[in-house]
Amino acid sequence: MKIFYYIILVCILNTLLHNSFSEVHTSQLVTLENKIYKASISVKEIDEQRVYTLKSNAPLRDNKPSDKKIIFPEYKYHAVTRTGNLLFDGLYALAIHEAKLNSVSQIKDGAYNHGNPILLNAFQTGELWTYVWTRDLAYSVDLALAQFDPQKSVESLLFKTSNFKQYLNRKNEIQIIQDTGSGGSYPVSTDRVVWALGAYETLKHLPSNEQINFLKTIYPILKATIEQDRILVFDNASAWGLYSGEQSFLDWREQSYPSWTKDNVVPIAMSKTLSVNVAQYAILNFAAFSAEKLNIPVEAEKYKTWAIKLKDSINRCLYNEDLDYYYAYILSNGVFDLPVHRFDLLGSSLAILLDIADKEMGKKIITNYPIGKYGPSVTWPIEENIPIYHNQGIWPFVTAYWTKASKKVNNYEAVNIGIKSMFDFASINLSNMENFDFISGLPFKENGSLSGPVVNSRRQLWSVAGYLSIIQDVIFGLDVSWNKIRFNPYITNKIRNEFFQNTSEISLKNFTYKNTKNDVTICLPEVSNTRFGRLEIKKIELNGKSIGLDYIPLDKLFTYNKWKIYLEQSSFQQNKKEITIADKAKWFAPKPFLITENQPLNIFMSSHHKLMQNDNILYSTNISLEYLNTLIEADSIKYPFCWSIAVNDVHNNFSFPLPIRWKLNTSDCYEITADQMTNKGGQLIKNSHFQNWGAINDELNVKEFSVNESGWYLVNTIFSNGNGPVNTGISCAVKKIEITSNDNSIADQHGYIFMPQSGRWDRWDTSSPIKVFLKKDVIYQFNIKEDNFSINMSYLQQNSQYTSWPGGGDRACNYVNISKIIVRKVIDECEFDD
């Protein structure tokens, strides 16, 4: 497919060389690290079709292209801009061109099909990433590619779904695929549900006669995925009411989690993250919408109710009203939930765009998020001893979501910064790159072992889509609903004065919406002296007739439509700063490992011990580490509890917390060793552990167990899982624990435990827990086994092509070694009603 595009390009160039043409030039200056770099563009045009040459003298990633220039055409059947700013028009054409280059007829990745190509008409992820990954695809399609090529969007999205392997006899069930990831992927990583964002946007751009059939195809996929997640990763046992799993997109553990989770991802699997819960909210709403369209009212109401409750939980549990931002995530060990003071730009932006954050919350989030010279980093604050990637990184696709969220809350200053950031980066790097260093703005910053970004691809799919989105959705104001469209442009005075100072109108031409073509012309007022505020809509005309601001139904459009939007100066111009510019002194988080004897500490402790008054709140004091240890070890504190420490600085930046620690009395903890269990499947090795255990019908049983005190207990296993390394794979072990008794007055209890890959069979870790209530002197039976919800991604048919680690082929891999069951007493709040 790439060769085909290049043949077209050569033909166009030959035509231009043998015909008359007009040629004009323009340039852009960008300062990086106090050095001024220049991007210049020239164009050759015939019959209103252009070929651009873009050059740059800035340092390029991997020195590509070596001659520091690219040549690319406009395409006859795709949109173009005409704004009087040649570089602006060229960069929009570049994004279209790179989207075409990422539109392929085959994909490949070293982990699949032995690295051999797979035939598929799809969007590949970028120049260096030649496969289709669920989250990259979903965000890209949501941002712009659903409009760019709705049919390719459908094929790409459906490729990221799968039925179950044939021997499992679950032929009619299809779920969304969670890609390879931390600890063996699902259910450590659970952001596959962002697929719904792309599917919903695709639905809106499909021909009207195909929409219901598409819904009929995808609704069972949405439903199966939702119901699976509801059982396995939704915390229904606590007041949180949130879903667990690793952050969406921020999936390199050491980049955005405490260092102690790098090689043991169980705490990450148990964490409640903003981005995952926002994505779960999106899929629930889309499922409710789909069920309504398909006339399934009972299911529509169920998913709508779940979405409403989840929205409340997100705002109640993750939003910090004192600091006016969402926590990126809450770490947990099953009894102690620890909010981590980190910003997540993507999760926060999506919360605004999906109306989880109300208008006032959204304004505060955008205003308070710290911005650097080249735009916003995807996490905040920065870790000084971690290489650049997500940490200390600007990612254009996240900047695009942030810019759209800023438009929604009418923060014109943030919109200015977002658009300039993406414009400058695309121009001087000759491509829509994957990411940049937040501090220098460079695509690679040399700094020894901390150099980065660690990986950085040209024409990264979601960066390409993000650029299209800020032009189409922000500046021209594209807004599409179910068979309806409108344009609500957002042009600030600064953008008008700096980008379009030499013209009185700008146009988006040949824009496709379903079976219509649209030319959108925005008439601009005179250049203003003010750099504050935005322009407002004075009047809109469609095909010569005045219309309002509402959506226009598809059946009111012609095959070819002319939109004309007149803007005027706002009667009210704000002149105050609306964003937080972070100076260098505020960039970095404190280092948790530099805690000294007399340093002020922030102590987080679990509820209902005698040092705290409320649940899981900050206990701040000028307490010494020595005194803290005295309190922790005090015999007067007889109840079990958990604690952790974080450090904050004068800028209110927090360090990552230290590992969560338990205070337990010996009498509150029970161990059931392997030789006390009976097994079906696997082998007992030296009375110490069960090996090669975990086939679909394997079981472990404990026939008699009792506790000395009634109360709530956590039940974990001690396990090893060497089915793959900690950073990839599809074989996180998932099993169900059932606890029964001979006492008919006691209900049976059960839950699911996760045992992620660590890369080693000789490494023993503690699984995620289940929480149960056990009565004194009652004899219990424990059973560890598998049911239809005890799955990982190796159960899906499409992963039969996975060839890097266990889990591919015809059979699923849910194997694990188990040496012990640990039962620990935790405090129930009813014990402390006094």
XYZ file of N, CA, C and O in Angstrom, residues 230-360:
524
model
N -17.095 -6.943 35.173
C -17.900 -6.694 36.377
C -17.648 -7.754 37.433
O -17.645 -7.477 38.633
N -17.414 -8.980 36.996
C -17.142 -10.074 37.931
C -15.699 -10.035 38.414
O -15.413 -10.200 39.609
N -14.769 -9.792 37.506
C -13.356 -10.013 37.821
C -12.647 -8.772 38.345
O -11.791 -8.884 39.226
N -12.942 -7.568 37.841
C -12.137 -6.405 38.217
C -12.952 -5.271 38.833
O -12.400 -4.188 39.083
N -14.222 -5.470 39.077
C -15.017 -4.464 39.772
C -15.024 -4.762 41.258
O -15.282 -5.889 41.671
N -14.719 -3.742 42.056
C -14.653 -3.912 43.512
C -16.043 -3.699 44.098
O -16.432 -2.589 44.428
N -16.741 -4.790 44.219
C -18.102 -4.726 44.765
C -18.112 -4.965 46.260
O -19.155 -4.884 46.900
N -16.929 -5.243 46.825
C -16.866 -5.632 48.237
C -16.568 -4.459 49.156
O -16.611 -4.597 50.363
N -16.232 -3.299 48.579
C -15.910 -2.146 49.419
C -16.770 -0.958 49.015
O -17.562 -1.026 48.079
N -16.574 0.136 49.713
C -17.355 1.345 49.424
C -16.843 2.087 48.203
O -17.469 3.043 47.756
N -15.702 1.651 47.642
C -15.138 2.398 46.524
C -16.014 2.311 45.286
O -16.243 3.306 44.611
N -16.470 1.121 44.949
C -17.290 0.984 43.753
C -16.538 1.327 42.486
O -17.094 1.935 41.567
N -15.262 0.921 42.404
C -14.413 1.236 41.263
C -13.837 -0.039 40.651
O -13.819 -1.091 41.277
N -13.343 0.105 39.424
C -12.683 -0.995 38.726
C -11.182 -0.941 38.987
O -10.598 0.131 39.131
N -10.565 -2.108 39.007
C -9.124 -2.184 39.243
C -8.378 -2.317 37.922
O -8.955 -2.623 36.886
N -7.070 -2.101 37.995
C -6.220 -2.317 36.831
C -5.259 -1.173 36.583
O -5.461 -0.045 37.034
N -4.213 -1.487 35.840
C -3.152 -0.540 35.519
C -3.681 0.640 34.714
O -4.626 0.515 33.939
N -3.027 1.794 34.858
C -3.435 2.990 34.132
C -3.451 2.753 32.624
O -2.605 2.060 32.082
N -4.415 3.371 31.969
C -4.456 3.302 30.520
C -3.307 4.100 29.936
O -3.052 5.242 30.363
N -2.603 3.496 28.960
C -1.510 4.130 28.232
C -0.245 4.248 29.081
O 0.848 4.007 28.598
N -0.355 4.568 30.368
C 0.828 4.721 31.235
C 1.204 3.351 31.796
O 1.046 3.071 32.973
N 1.710 2.496 30.913
C 1.810 1.075 31.227
C 3.249 0.573 31.344
O 3.479 -0.629 31.235
N 4.199 1.481 31.550
C 5.555 1.052 31.922
C 5.686 1.318 33.412
O 5.783 2.459 33.834
N 5.694 0.256 34.198
C 5.541 0.364 35.642
C 6.453 1.404 36.281
O 6.017 2.274 37.033
N 7.766 1.343 35.970
C 8.715 2.246 36.621
C 8.541 3.686 36.190
O 9.082 4.602 36.808
N 7.771 3.919 35.123
C 7.562 5.280 34.631
C 6.525 6.050 35.446
O 6.610 7.270 35.551
N 5.542 5.364 35.989
C 4.455 6.093 36.643
C 3.951 5.449 37.927
O 2.917 5.864 38.449
N 4.667 4.447 38.432
C 4.328 3.815 39.705
C 5.564 3.803 40.604
O 6.691 3.945 40.128
N 5.373 3.621 41.914
C 6.539 3.507 42.808
C 7.470 2.388 42.362
O 7.027 1.362 41.824
N 8.749 2.565 42.614
C 9.751 1.610 42.137
C 9.520 0.217 42.700
O 9.898 -0.782 42.074
N 8.895 0.108 43.858
C 8.696 -1.206 44.458
C 7.623 -2.035 43.748
O 7.414 -3.200 44.075
N 6.931 -1.455 42.759
C 5.976 -2.222 41.961
C 6.571 -2.690 40.641
O 5.911 -3.400 39.880
N 7.810 -2.313 40.355
C 8.397 -2.592 39.041
C 8.416 -4.082 38.724
O 8.093 -4.492 37.602
N 8.812 -4.896 39.691
C 8.948 -6.331 39.454
C 7.846 -7.153 40.116
O 7.824 -8.372 39.981
N 6.979 -6.496 40.860
C 5.849 -7.181 41.488
C 4.611 -6.332 41.234
O 4.385 -5.321 41.908
N 3.810 -6.743 40.262
C 2.723 -5.883 39.790
C 1.384 -6.182 40.461
O 0.359 -5.655 40.034
N 1.387 -7.019 41.498
C 0.128 -7.278 42.203
C -0.497 -5.980 42.727
O -1.705 -5.763 42.563
N 0.276 -5.059 43.350
C -0.339 -3.797 43.781
C -0.919 -2.990 42.615
O -1.926 -2.294 42.781
N -0.291 -3.077 41.437
C -0.824 -2.382 40.264
C -2.132 -3.029 39.829
O -3.100 -2.335 39.489
N -2.182 -4.350 39.839
C -3.418 -5.052 39.474
C -4.574 -4.676 40.391
O -5.732 -4.616 39.962
N -4.271 -4.425 41.642
C -5.309 -4.107 42.621
C -5.631 -2.621 42.687
O -6.591 -2.222 43.348
N -4.844 -1.793 42.014
C -5.042 -0.345 42.101
C -6.311 0.075 41.386
O -6.797 -0.587 40.468
N -6.856 1.205 41.813
C -8.026 1.809 41.173
C -7.538 3.076 40.473
O -7.148 4.037 41.140
N -7.553 3.091 39.149
C -6.976 4.205 38.422
C -8.053 5.058 37.782
O -9.123 4.578 37.395
N -7.745 6.342 37.673
C -8.675 7.285 37.052
C -8.967 6.890 35.609
O -10.128 6.802 35.208
N -7.924 6.668 34.815
C -8.124 6.461 33.384
C -8.941 5.203 33.097
O -9.795 5.205 32.200
N -8.690 4.120 33.824
C -9.452 2.894 33.611
C -10.911 3.088 33.975
O -11.817 2.646 33.250
N -11.169 3.763 35.070
C -12.562 3.950 35.483
C -13.303 4.912 34.569
O -14.504 4.748 34.321
N -12.613 5.901 34.040
C -13.220 6.773 33.042
C -13.575 5.963 31.796
O -14.651 6.132 31.211
N -12.669 5.070 31.378
C -12.937 4.229 30.211
C -14.094 3.263 30.475
O -14.920 2.998 29.589
N -14.153 2.729 31.687
C -15.282 1.861 32.035
C -16.593 2.633 31.996
O -17.636 2.107 31.568
N -16.566 3.867 32.434
C -17.759 4.717 32.349
C -18.183 4.886 30.893
O -19.375 4.827 30.566
N -17.213 5.084 30.007
C -17.516 5.273 28.591
C -18.169 4.034 27.988
O -19.148 4.133 27.236
N -17.635 2.852 28.304
C -18.208 1.641 27.703
C -19.599 1.353 28.263
O -20.491 0.878 27.538
N -19.818 1.657 29.526
C -21.154 1.459 30.107
C -22.176 2.380 29.439
O -23.291 1.950 29.102
N -21.812 3.631 29.232
C -22.721 4.564 28.558
C -22.991 4.139 27.123
O -24.124 4.234 26.634
N -21.937 3.693 26.433
C -22.117 3.263 25.049
C -22.991 2.013 24.985
O -23.833 1.868 24.088
N -22.821 1.099 25.923
C -23.655 -0.100 25.953
C -25.116 0.261 26.203
O -26.026 -0.309 25.578
N -25.347 1.221 27.107
C -26.721 1.665 27.368
C -27.323 2.290 26.112
O -28.475 2.008 25.749
N -26.561 3.140 25.450
C -27.009 3.763 24.203
C -27.319 2.703 23.149
O -28.359 2.751 22.473
N -26.436 1.719 23.002
C -26.613 0.663 22.007
C -27.857 -0.161 22.304
O -28.627 -0.498 21.395
N -28.055 -0.498 23.573
C -29.218 -1.291 23.953
C -30.507 -0.534 23.667
O -31.514 -1.126 23.243
N -30.494 0.772 23.876
C -31.673 1.576 23.541
C -31.961 1.543 22.048
O -33.104 1.357 21.618
N -30.921 1.719 21.237
C -31.100 1.711 19.782
C -31.581 0.341 19.294
O -32.305 0.240 18.298
N -31.174 -0.725 19.992
C -31.550 -2.081 19.595
C -32.812 -2.554 20.306
O -33.183 -3.728 20.217
N -33.440 -1.637 21.042
C -34.707 -1.923 21.728
C -34.564 -3.056 22.746
O -35.318 -4.025 22.755
N -33.556 -2.909 23.610
C -33.365 -3.831 24.735
C -33.410 -2.984 26.007
O -32.375 -2.714 26.636
N -34.585 -2.518 26.417
C -34.684 -1.496 27.473
C -34.168 -1.942 28.835
O -33.616 -1.128 29.578
N -34.332 -3.213 29.191
C -33.895 -3.668 30.515
C -32.378 -3.563 30.628
O -31.846 -3.067 31.634
N -31.670 -3.989 29.591
C -30.213 -3.914 29.628
C -29.734 -2.465 29.520
O -28.731 -2.081 30.130
N -30.447 -1.662 28.750
C -30.098 -0.238 28.659
C -30.178 0.418 30.027
O -29.276 1.175 30.416
N -31.196 0.107 30.764
C -31.367 0.707 32.096
C -30.304 0.194 33.062
O -29.783 0.952 33.887
N -29.966 -1.084 32.962
C -28.940 -1.643 33.846
C -27.606 -0.940 33.637
O -26.971 -0.488 34.595
N -27.164 -0.821 32.395
C -25.859 -0.216 32.132
C -25.865 1.279 32.415
O -24.857 1.836 32.845
N -26.991 1.919 32.204
C -27.097 3.342 32.530
C -26.960 3.544 34.037
O -26.270 4.458 34.499
N -27.591 2.670 34.810
C -27.503 2.758 36.271
C -26.076 2.500 36.745
O -25.562 3.205 37.620
N -25.427 1.497 36.179
C -24.029 1.227 36.542
C -23.151 2.434 36.230
O -22.255 2.779 37.006
N -23.393 3.073 35.087
C -22.586 4.233 34.700
C -22.781 5.389 35.670
O -21.818 6.051 36.081
N -24.011 5.643 36.061
C -24.298 6.741 36.996
C -23.593 6.499 38.328
O -22.978 7.412 38.906
N -23.668 5.268 38.814
C -23.019 4.946 40.092
C -21.505 5.039 39.976
O -20.829 5.481 40.915
N -20.958 4.626 38.837
C -19.514 4.703 38.655
C -19.050 6.152 38.601
O -18.010 6.503 39.179
N -19.787 6.992 37.930
C -19.448 8.420 37.889
C -19.385 8.992 39.304
O -18.450 9.721 39.654
N -20.356 8.637 40.127
C -20.355 9.105 41.512
C -19.133 8.584 42.267
O -18.492 9.326 43.023
N -18.770 7.325 42.049
C -17.613 6.752 42.735
C -16.315 7.427 42.302
O -15.431 7.677 43.124
N -16.186 7.713 41.013
C -14.986 8.389 40.519
C -14.817 9.736 41.202
O -13.734 10.080 41.692
N -15.888 10.506 41.242
C -15.800 11.844 41.833
C -15.680 11.801 43.350
O -15.004 12.641 43.954
N -16.285 10.819 43.968
C -16.240 10.712 45.434
C -14.892 10.198 45.915
O -14.383 10.658 46.949
N -14.303 9.262 45.177
C -13.111 8.572 45.669
C -11.811 9.085 45.056
O -10.754 8.987 45.694
N -11.850 9.612 43.842
C -10.621 9.978 43.146
C -10.406 11.484 43.044
O -9.294 11.917 42.740
N -11.439 12.280 43.281
C -11.265 13.729 43.163
C -10.862 14.329 44.508
O -11.502 14.089 45.528
N -9.779 15.106 44.493
C -9.294 15.775 45.695
C -9.788 17.224 45.669
O -9.301 18.046 44.897
N -10.765 17.527 46.492
C -11.373 18.860 46.473
C -10.431 19.935 47.000
O -10.560 21.106 46.629
N -9.495 19.562 47.855
C -8.552 20.557 48.383
C -7.546 20.981 47.325
O -7.150 22.147 47.251
N -7.123 20.039 46.495
C -6.116 20.334 45.479
C -6.730 20.552 44.098
O -6.044 20.952 43.164
N -8.019 20.250 43.947
C -8.741 20.435 42.685
C -8.109 19.650 41.539
O -7.858 20.180 40.463
N -7.846 18.376 41.779
C -7.484 17.478 40.689
C -7.847 16.051 41.097
O -8.120 15.757 42.262
N -7.869 15.181 40.102
C -8.095 13.761 40.355
C -6.777 13.082 40.701
O -5.744 13.340 40.070
N -6.819 12.197 41.697
C -5.687 11.296 41.897
C -5.542 10.416 40.652
O -6.536 9.950 40.086
N -4.319 10.163 40.223
C -4.106 9.257 39.093
C -4.547 7.841 39.447
O -5.103 7.129 38.613
N -4.318 7.442 40.705
C -4.721 6.095 41.107
C -4.675 5.961 42.622
O -4.096 6.786 43.334
N -5.312 4.885 43.082
C -5.299 4.486 44.485
C -4.634 3.119 44.561
O -5.090 2.173 43.919
N -3.538 3.023 45.295
C -2.919 1.715 45.528
C -3.668 0.991 46.635
O -4.263 1.622 47.523
N -3.608 -0.328 46.604
C -4.357 -1.099 47.596
C -3.665 -2.423 47.858
O -2.993 -2.979 46.984
N -3.830 -2.919 49.084
C -3.409 -4.289 49.382
C -4.608 -5.147 49.774
O -4.461 -6.219 50.337
N -5.796 -4.650 49.485
C -7.011 -5.390 49.768
C -7.746 -4.894 50.982
O -8.949 -5.115 51.132
N -7.023 -4.201 51.871
C -7.660 -3.642 53.064
C -7.300 -2.173 53.235
O -8.075 -1.384 53.758
N -6.138 -1.785 52.769
C -5.662 -0.413 52.914
C -5.595 0.227 51.533
O -4.884 -0.250 50.642
N -6.342 1.307 51.343
C -6.391 2.007 50.062
C -5.663 3.331 50.193
O -6.006 4.162 51.028
N -4.654 3.531 49.355
C -3.732 4.656 49.493
C -3.786 5.547 48.249
O -3.218 5.201 47.209
N -4.472 6.695 48.305
C -4.473 7.619 47.165
C -3.064 8.151 46.911
O -2.366 8.561 47.832
N -2.645 8.127 45.647
C -1.306 8.565 45.274
C -1.402 9.929 44.603
O -2.150 10.106 43.643
N -0.634 10.883 45.129
C -0.699 12.260 44.641
C 0.055 12.388 43.324
O 1.200 12.835 43.275
N -0.596 11.987 42.256
C -0.057 12.129 40.909
C -1.161 12.628 39.982
O -2.313 12.234 40.096
N -0.782 13.531 39.051
C -1.695 13.956 37.999
C -1.613 12.966 36.839
O -0.541 12.464 36.514
N -2.723 12.745 36.172
C -2.779 11.961 34.933
C -3.528 12.813 33.910
O -4.737 12.991 34.003
N -2.807 13.348 32.935
C -3.401 14.289 31.986
C -4.461 13.632 31.116
O -5.510 14.237 30.852
N -4.234 12.414 30.658
C -5.207 11.747 29.803
C -6.494 11.450 30.561
O -7.593 11.771 30.090
N -6.372 10.825 31.732
C -7.566 10.498 32.507
C -8.359 11.734 32.882
O -9.594 11.754 32.806
N -7.663 12.803 33.268
C -8.340 14.041 33.647
C -9.058 14.663 32.452
O -10.192 15.147 32.577
N -8.399 14.663 31.295
C -9.009 15.247 30.097
C -10.247 14.468 29.685
O -11.287 15.061 29.339
N -10.155 13.143 29.710
C -11.312 12.328 29.345
C -12.453 12.493 30.345
O -13.626 12.469 29.965
N -12.120 12.666 31.621
C -13.166 12.895 32.626
C -13.950 14.156 32.308
O -15.172 14.221 32.503
N -13.270 15.178 31.804
C -13.945 16.416 31.410
C -14.770 16.197 30.152
O -15.951 16.578 30.083
N -14.184 15.563 29.143
C -14.868 15.390 27.864
C -16.086 14.475 27.981
O -17.054 14.632 27.232
N -16.055 13.523 28.919
C -17.162 12.584 29.081
C -18.163 13.032 30.147
O -19.056 12.275 30.525
N -18.001 14.271 30.637
C -18.932 14.861 31.614
C -18.935 14.146 32.951
O -19.922 14.198 33.695
N -17.833 13.499 33.297
C -17.698 12.980 34.661
C -17.397 14.136 35.599
O -17.992 14.262 36.670
N -16.455 14.975 35.206
C -16.199 16.222 35.934
C -17.231 17.251 35.500
O -17.471 17.430 34.300
N -17.854 17.925 36.460
C -18.794 18.981 36.069
C -18.023 20.208 35.591
O -16.786 20.233 35.600
N -18.753 21.221 35.162
C -18.120 22.371 34.523
C -17.107 23.055 35.433
O -15.996 23.390 35.009
N -17.457 23.250 36.694
C -16.547 23.939 37.611
C -15.328 23.086 37.931
O -14.204 23.584 38.003
